[in-house]
Amino acid sequence: MSGFIRICDVEKYYGTKANMTKVLNRVSFEINSGEFMGIMGPSGSGKTTLLNMLSTIDTVTSGHIYFENQDITTLNEEKLALFRKHNLGFVFQDFNLLDTLTIEENIILAMSLQGKEKKEINARSRQTMDQLGIYPIKDKFPYEVSGGQKQRCACARALVNEPKLILADEPTGALDSKSATTLLDTFTSMNENLGATILMVTHDAFSASYCKRILFLKDGEIFHELVRGNDTRRVFLNKILDVLSLTGGDVPDAE
Ligand SMILES: Nc1ncnc2c1ncn2[C@@H]1O[C@H](COP(=O)(O)OP(=O)(O)OP(=O)(O)O)[C@@H](O)[C@H]1O
Ligand SMILES: [Mg+2]
């Protein structure tokens, strides 16, 4: 039991005693350092809830989550804020870039919040922008750049602090297929070349086929796992579609 992140018997209920919904039912799994992992499942199956437990945005009803052997379900608010700041990076569906700041300022803001030295901040942000190919547009504002460039800025912001875990909830949900492919290629490169550990929630089988391992949730429980191994992405995609057909009805790309 030495996993990088261990999710142990996590349960989540919403609502009051009289009107209680069980959203996660004894979910257990591990995430290894350097994995690119996907979570799939029908709408309402608990994917976002699970991500919110891991990101400590929301609390578990019972169970434990160990992050490098530290139980993050027992931390107080102050320690949680520090934990998030030092360990996590987020890529949101709508990217959450601030329109009044340039691309570079958006990235630097994520670092300034950590109280680093200006010189270090500038060097690190330059390096990250170079890695993601957005240095040439660093002085533009988000509304002046393409959707694909915005995503890469959002990725740079998630990556700039070298988080141990990057969490992404439906990052390709609002994108056309070309931009989605660019984002997924960026994630793959972040994972393979920079060693980032990524957990991505997605409905979409095409997006999921970029992952190395996928957990399938149904009614708040893990009901299947797929490992890509040496499969090509196309072969893996077909395996994913086979599993989705078993879940009964949640057609990929339906939303
Ligand atoms: N804050 C909340 N209060 C009450 N119920 C909630 C809350 N958040 C989520 N739920 C319920 O928990 C269930 C799981 O929601 P969740 O958002 O995790 O699903 P999901 O798998 O991410 O779905 P989608 O694919 O549509 O994003 C749903 O039935 C939802 O209505
Ligand atoms: Mg969701």
mmCIF file of N, CA, C and O in Angstrom, residues 97-98 101-129 134-135 138-139 153 156-158 160-161:
data_model
loop_
_atom_site.group_PDB
_atom_site.id
_atom_site.type_symbol
_atom_site.label_atom_id
_atom_site.label_comp_id
_atom_site.label_asym_id
_atom_site.label_seq_id
_atom_site.Cartn_x
_atom_site.Cartn_y
_atom_site.Cartn_z
ATOM 1 N N LEU A 97 -9.755 31.882 -17.432
ATOM 2 C CA LEU A 97 -8.700 32.897 -17.573
ATOM 3 C C LEU A 97 -9.301 34.263 -17.258
ATOM 4 O O LEU A 97 -10.469 34.519 -17.535
ATOM 5 N N LEU A 98 -8.484 35.138 -16.694
ATOM 6 C CA LEU A 98 -8.966 36.483 -16.393
ATOM 7 C C LEU A 98 -8.742 37.367 -17.614
ATOM 8 O O LEU A 98 -7.622 37.531 -18.084
ATOM 9 N N LEU A 101 -6.237 40.393 -17.686
ATOM 10 C CA LEU A 101 -4.796 40.130 -17.603
ATOM 11 C C LEU A 101 -4.312 39.505 -18.912
ATOM 12 O O LEU A 101 -5.075 38.792 -19.574
ATOM 13 N N THR A 102 -3.044 39.760 -19.262
ATOM 14 C CA THR A 102 -2.480 39.123 -20.458
ATOM 15 C C THR A 102 -2.262 37.633 -20.169
ATOM 16 O O THR A 102 -2.363 37.188 -19.017
ATOM 17 N N ILE A 103 -1.928 36.903 -21.231
ATOM 18 C CA ILE A 103 -1.628 35.468 -21.107
ATOM 19 C C ILE A 103 -0.527 35.266 -20.050
ATOM 20 O O ILE A 103 -0.660 34.454 -19.125
ATOM 21 N N GLU A 104 0.546 36.062 -20.192
ATOM 22 C CA GLU A 104 1.659 35.911 -19.247
ATOM 23 C C GLU A 104 1.218 36.247 -17.816
ATOM 24 O O GLU A 104 1.552 35.532 -16.871
ATOM 25 N N GLU A 105 0.432 37.314 -17.665
ATOM 26 C CA GLU A 105 -0.003 37.710 -16.320
ATOM 27 C C GLU A 105 -0.914 36.660 -15.687
ATOM 28 O O GLU A 105 -0.867 36.426 -14.469
ATOM 29 N N ASN A 106 -1.739 36.023 -16.534
ATOM 30 C CA ASN A 106 -2.591 34.949 -16.022
ATOM 31 C C ASN A 106 -1.744 33.825 -15.420
ATOM 32 O O ASN A 106 -2.084 33.264 -14.381
ATOM 33 N N ILE A 107 -0.649 33.518 -16.105
ATOM 34 C CA ILE A 107 0.215 32.427 -15.644
ATOM 35 C C ILE A 107 0.995 32.852 -14.396
ATOM 36 O O ILE A 107 1.093 32.118 -13.418
ATOM 37 N N ILE A 108 1.488 34.092 -14.447
ATOM 38 C CA ILE A 108 2.273 34.602 -13.318
ATOM 39 C C ILE A 108 1.420 34.723 -12.053
ATOM 40 O O ILE A 108 1.888 34.452 -10.948
ATOM 41 N N LEU A 109 0.161 35.082 -12.249
ATOM 42 C CA LEU A 109 -0.731 35.219 -11.092
ATOM 43 C C LEU A 109 -0.773 33.932 -10.270
ATOM 44 O O LEU A 109 -0.718 33.961 -9.039
ATOM 45 N N ALA A 110 -0.831 32.802 -10.988
ATOM 46 C CA ALA A 110 -0.892 31.508 -10.304
ATOM 47 C C ALA A 110 0.343 31.291 -9.434
ATOM 48 O O ALA A 110 0.285 30.647 -8.391
ATOM 49 N N MET A 111 1.469 31.873 -9.879
ATOM 50 C CA MET A 111 2.716 31.708 -9.114
ATOM 51 C C MET A 111 2.852 32.726 -8.012
ATOM 52 O O MET A 111 3.346 32.427 -6.936
ATOM 53 N N SER A 112 2.430 33.963 -8.301
ATOM 54 C CA SER A 112 2.580 35.018 -7.293
ATOM 55 C C SER A 112 1.848 34.634 -6.023
ATOM 56 O O SER A 112 2.269 34.945 -4.917
ATOM 57 N N LEU A 113 0.721 33.927 -6.209
ATOM 58 C CA LEU A 113 -0.070 33.533 -5.047
ATOM 59 C C LEU A 113 0.738 32.630 -4.125
ATOM 60 O O LEU A 113 0.424 32.474 -2.962
ATOM 61 N N GLN A 114 1.792 32.038 -4.668
ATOM 62 C CA GLN A 114 2.619 31.147 -3.851
ATOM 63 C C GLN A 114 3.748 31.881 -3.149
ATOM 64 O O GLN A 114 4.524 31.262 -2.423
ATOM 65 N N GLY A 115 3.878 33.174 -3.395
ATOM 66 C CA GLY A 115 4.887 33.965 -2.717
ATOM 67 C C GLY A 115 6.313 33.649 -3.115
ATOM 68 O O GLY A 115 7.228 33.665 -2.300
ATOM 69 N N LYS A 116 6.524 33.362 -4.420
ATOM 70 C CA LYS A 116 7.883 33.082 -4.874
ATOM 71 C C LYS A 116 8.588 34.380 -5.267
ATOM 72 O O LYS A 116 7.954 35.413 -5.462
ATOM 73 N N GLU A 117 9.926 34.311 -5.429
ATOM 74 C CA GLU A 117 10.714 35.471 -5.841
ATOM 75 C C GLU A 117 10.394 35.853 -7.289
ATOM 76 O O GLU A 117 10.169 34.979 -8.120
ATOM 77 N N LYS A 118 10.461 37.164 -7.570
ATOM 78 C CA LYS A 118 10.086 37.643 -8.898
ATOM 79 C C LYS A 118 10.934 37.006 -10.009
ATOM 80 O O LYS A 118 10.419 36.605 -11.049
ATOM 81 N N LYS A 119 12.228 36.898 -9.738
ATOM 82 C CA LYS A 119 13.134 36.346 -10.742
ATOM 83 C C LYS A 119 12.765 34.895 -11.075
ATOM 84 O O LYS A 119 12.696 34.493 -12.237
ATOM 85 N N GLU A 120 12.503 34.146 -10.028
ATOM 86 C CA GLU A 120 12.139 32.745 -10.204
ATOM 87 C C GLU A 120 10.808 32.636 -10.952
ATOM 88 O O GLU A 120 10.639 31.801 -11.837
ATOM 89 N N ILE A 121 9.877 33.518 -10.577
ATOM 90 C CA ILE A 121 8.563 33.517 -11.214
ATOM 91 C C ILE A 121 8.699 33.762 -12.709
ATOM 92 O O ILE A 121 8.139 33.032 -13.531
ATOM 93 N N ASN A 122 9.493 34.776 -13.078
ATOM 94 C CA ASN A 122 9.645 35.109 -14.491
ATOM 95 C C ASN A 122 10.305 33.974 -15.270
ATOM 96 O O ASN A 122 9.866 33.629 -16.364
ATOM 97 N N ALA A 123 11.333 33.385 -14.696
ATOM 98 C CA ALA A 123 12.049 32.307 -15.384
ATOM 99 C C ALA A 123 11.142 31.099 -15.576
ATOM 100 O O ALA A 123 11.070 30.502 -16.656
ATOM 101 N N ARG A 124 10.441 30.756 -14.531
ATOM 102 C CA ARG A 124 9.590 29.569 -14.585
ATOM 103 C C ARG A 124 8.413 29.784 -15.546
ATOM 104 O O ARG A 124 8.028 28.884 -16.282
ATOM 105 N N SER A 125 7.849 30.974 -15.543
ATOM 106 C CA SER A 125 6.708 31.213 -16.421
ATOM 107 C C SER A 125 7.178 31.217 -17.883
ATOM 108 O O SER A 125 6.514 30.671 -18.760
ATOM 109 N N ARG A 126 8.368 31.783 -18.134
ATOM 110 C CA ARG A 126 8.944 31.763 -19.493
ATOM 111 C C ARG A 126 9.127 30.312 -19.957
ATOM 112 O O ARG A 126 8.744 29.937 -21.063
ATOM 113 N N GLN A 127 9.703 29.500 -19.089
ATOM 114 C CA GLN A 127 9.973 28.104 -19.424
ATOM 115 C C GLN A 127 8.666 27.357 -19.752
ATOM 116 O O GLN A 127 8.580 26.622 -20.729
ATOM 117 N N THR A 128 7.653 27.584 -18.919
ATOM 118 C CA THR A 128 6.382 26.884 -19.123
ATOM 119 C C THR A 128 5.716 27.343 -20.419
ATOM 120 O O THR A 128 5.171 26.530 -21.175
ATOM 121 N N MET A 129 5.762 28.658 -20.681
ATOM 122 C CA MET A 129 5.169 29.164 -21.929
ATOM 123 C C MET A 129 5.901 28.590 -23.134
ATOM 124 O O MET A 129 5.272 28.249 -24.140
ATOM 125 N N ILE A 134 3.392 29.019 -26.226
ATOM 126 C CA ILE A 134 2.578 30.238 -26.176
ATOM 127 C C ILE A 134 3.399 31.480 -25.834
ATOM 128 O O ILE A 134 2.832 32.558 -25.643
ATOM 129 N N TYR A 135 4.726 31.344 -25.802
ATOM 130 C CA TYR A 135 5.550 32.514 -25.488
ATOM 131 C C TYR A 135 5.311 33.667 -26.469
ATOM 132 O O TYR A 135 5.180 34.822 -26.051
ATOM 133 N N LYS A 138 2.434 35.958 -25.430
ATOM 134 C CA LYS A 138 2.369 36.220 -23.988
ATOM 135 C C LYS A 138 1.745 37.570 -23.619
ATOM 136 O O LYS A 138 1.172 37.714 -22.547
ATOM 137 N N ASP A 139 1.857 38.574 -24.530
ATOM 138 C CA ASP A 139 1.338 39.899 -24.200
ATOM 139 C C ASP A 139 -0.088 40.131 -24.689
ATOM 140 O O ASP A 139 -0.638 41.216 -24.517
ATOM 141 N N CYS A 153 -2.817 28.102 -22.489
ATOM 142 C CA CYS A 153 -2.547 29.035 -21.389
ATOM 143 C C CYS A 153 -3.073 28.442 -20.073
ATOM 144 O O CYS A 153 -2.403 28.475 -19.036
ATOM 145 N N ALA A 156 -0.730 25.848 -19.030
ATOM 146 C CA ALA A 156 0.495 26.455 -18.495
ATOM 147 C C ALA A 156 0.262 26.892 -17.059
ATOM 148 O O ALA A 156 1.098 26.687 -16.176
ATOM 149 N N ARG A 157 -0.904 27.482 -16.821
ATOM 150 C CA ARG A 157 -1.226 27.948 -15.472
ATOM 151 C C ARG A 157 -1.323 26.772 -14.493
ATOM 152 O O ARG A 157 -0.921 26.872 -13.340
ATOM 153 N N ALA A 158 -1.871 25.647 -14.994
ATOM 154 C CA ALA A 158 -1.988 24.475 -14.118
ATOM 155 C C ALA A 158 -0.620 23.861 -13.838
ATOM 156 O O ALA A 158 -0.392 23.252 -12.803
ATOM 157 N N VAL A 160 2.491 25.496 -14.073
ATOM 158 C CA VAL A 160 3.606 26.386 -13.757
ATOM 159 C C VAL A 160 4.171 26.168 -12.347
ATOM 160 O O VAL A 160 5.364 26.328 -12.113
ATOM 161 N N ASN A 161 3.337 25.753 -11.446
ATOM 162 C CA ASN A 161 3.818 25.514 -10.079
ATOM 163 C C ASN A 161 4.323 24.094 -9.884
ATOM 164 O O ASN A 161 4.571 23.677 -8.754
#
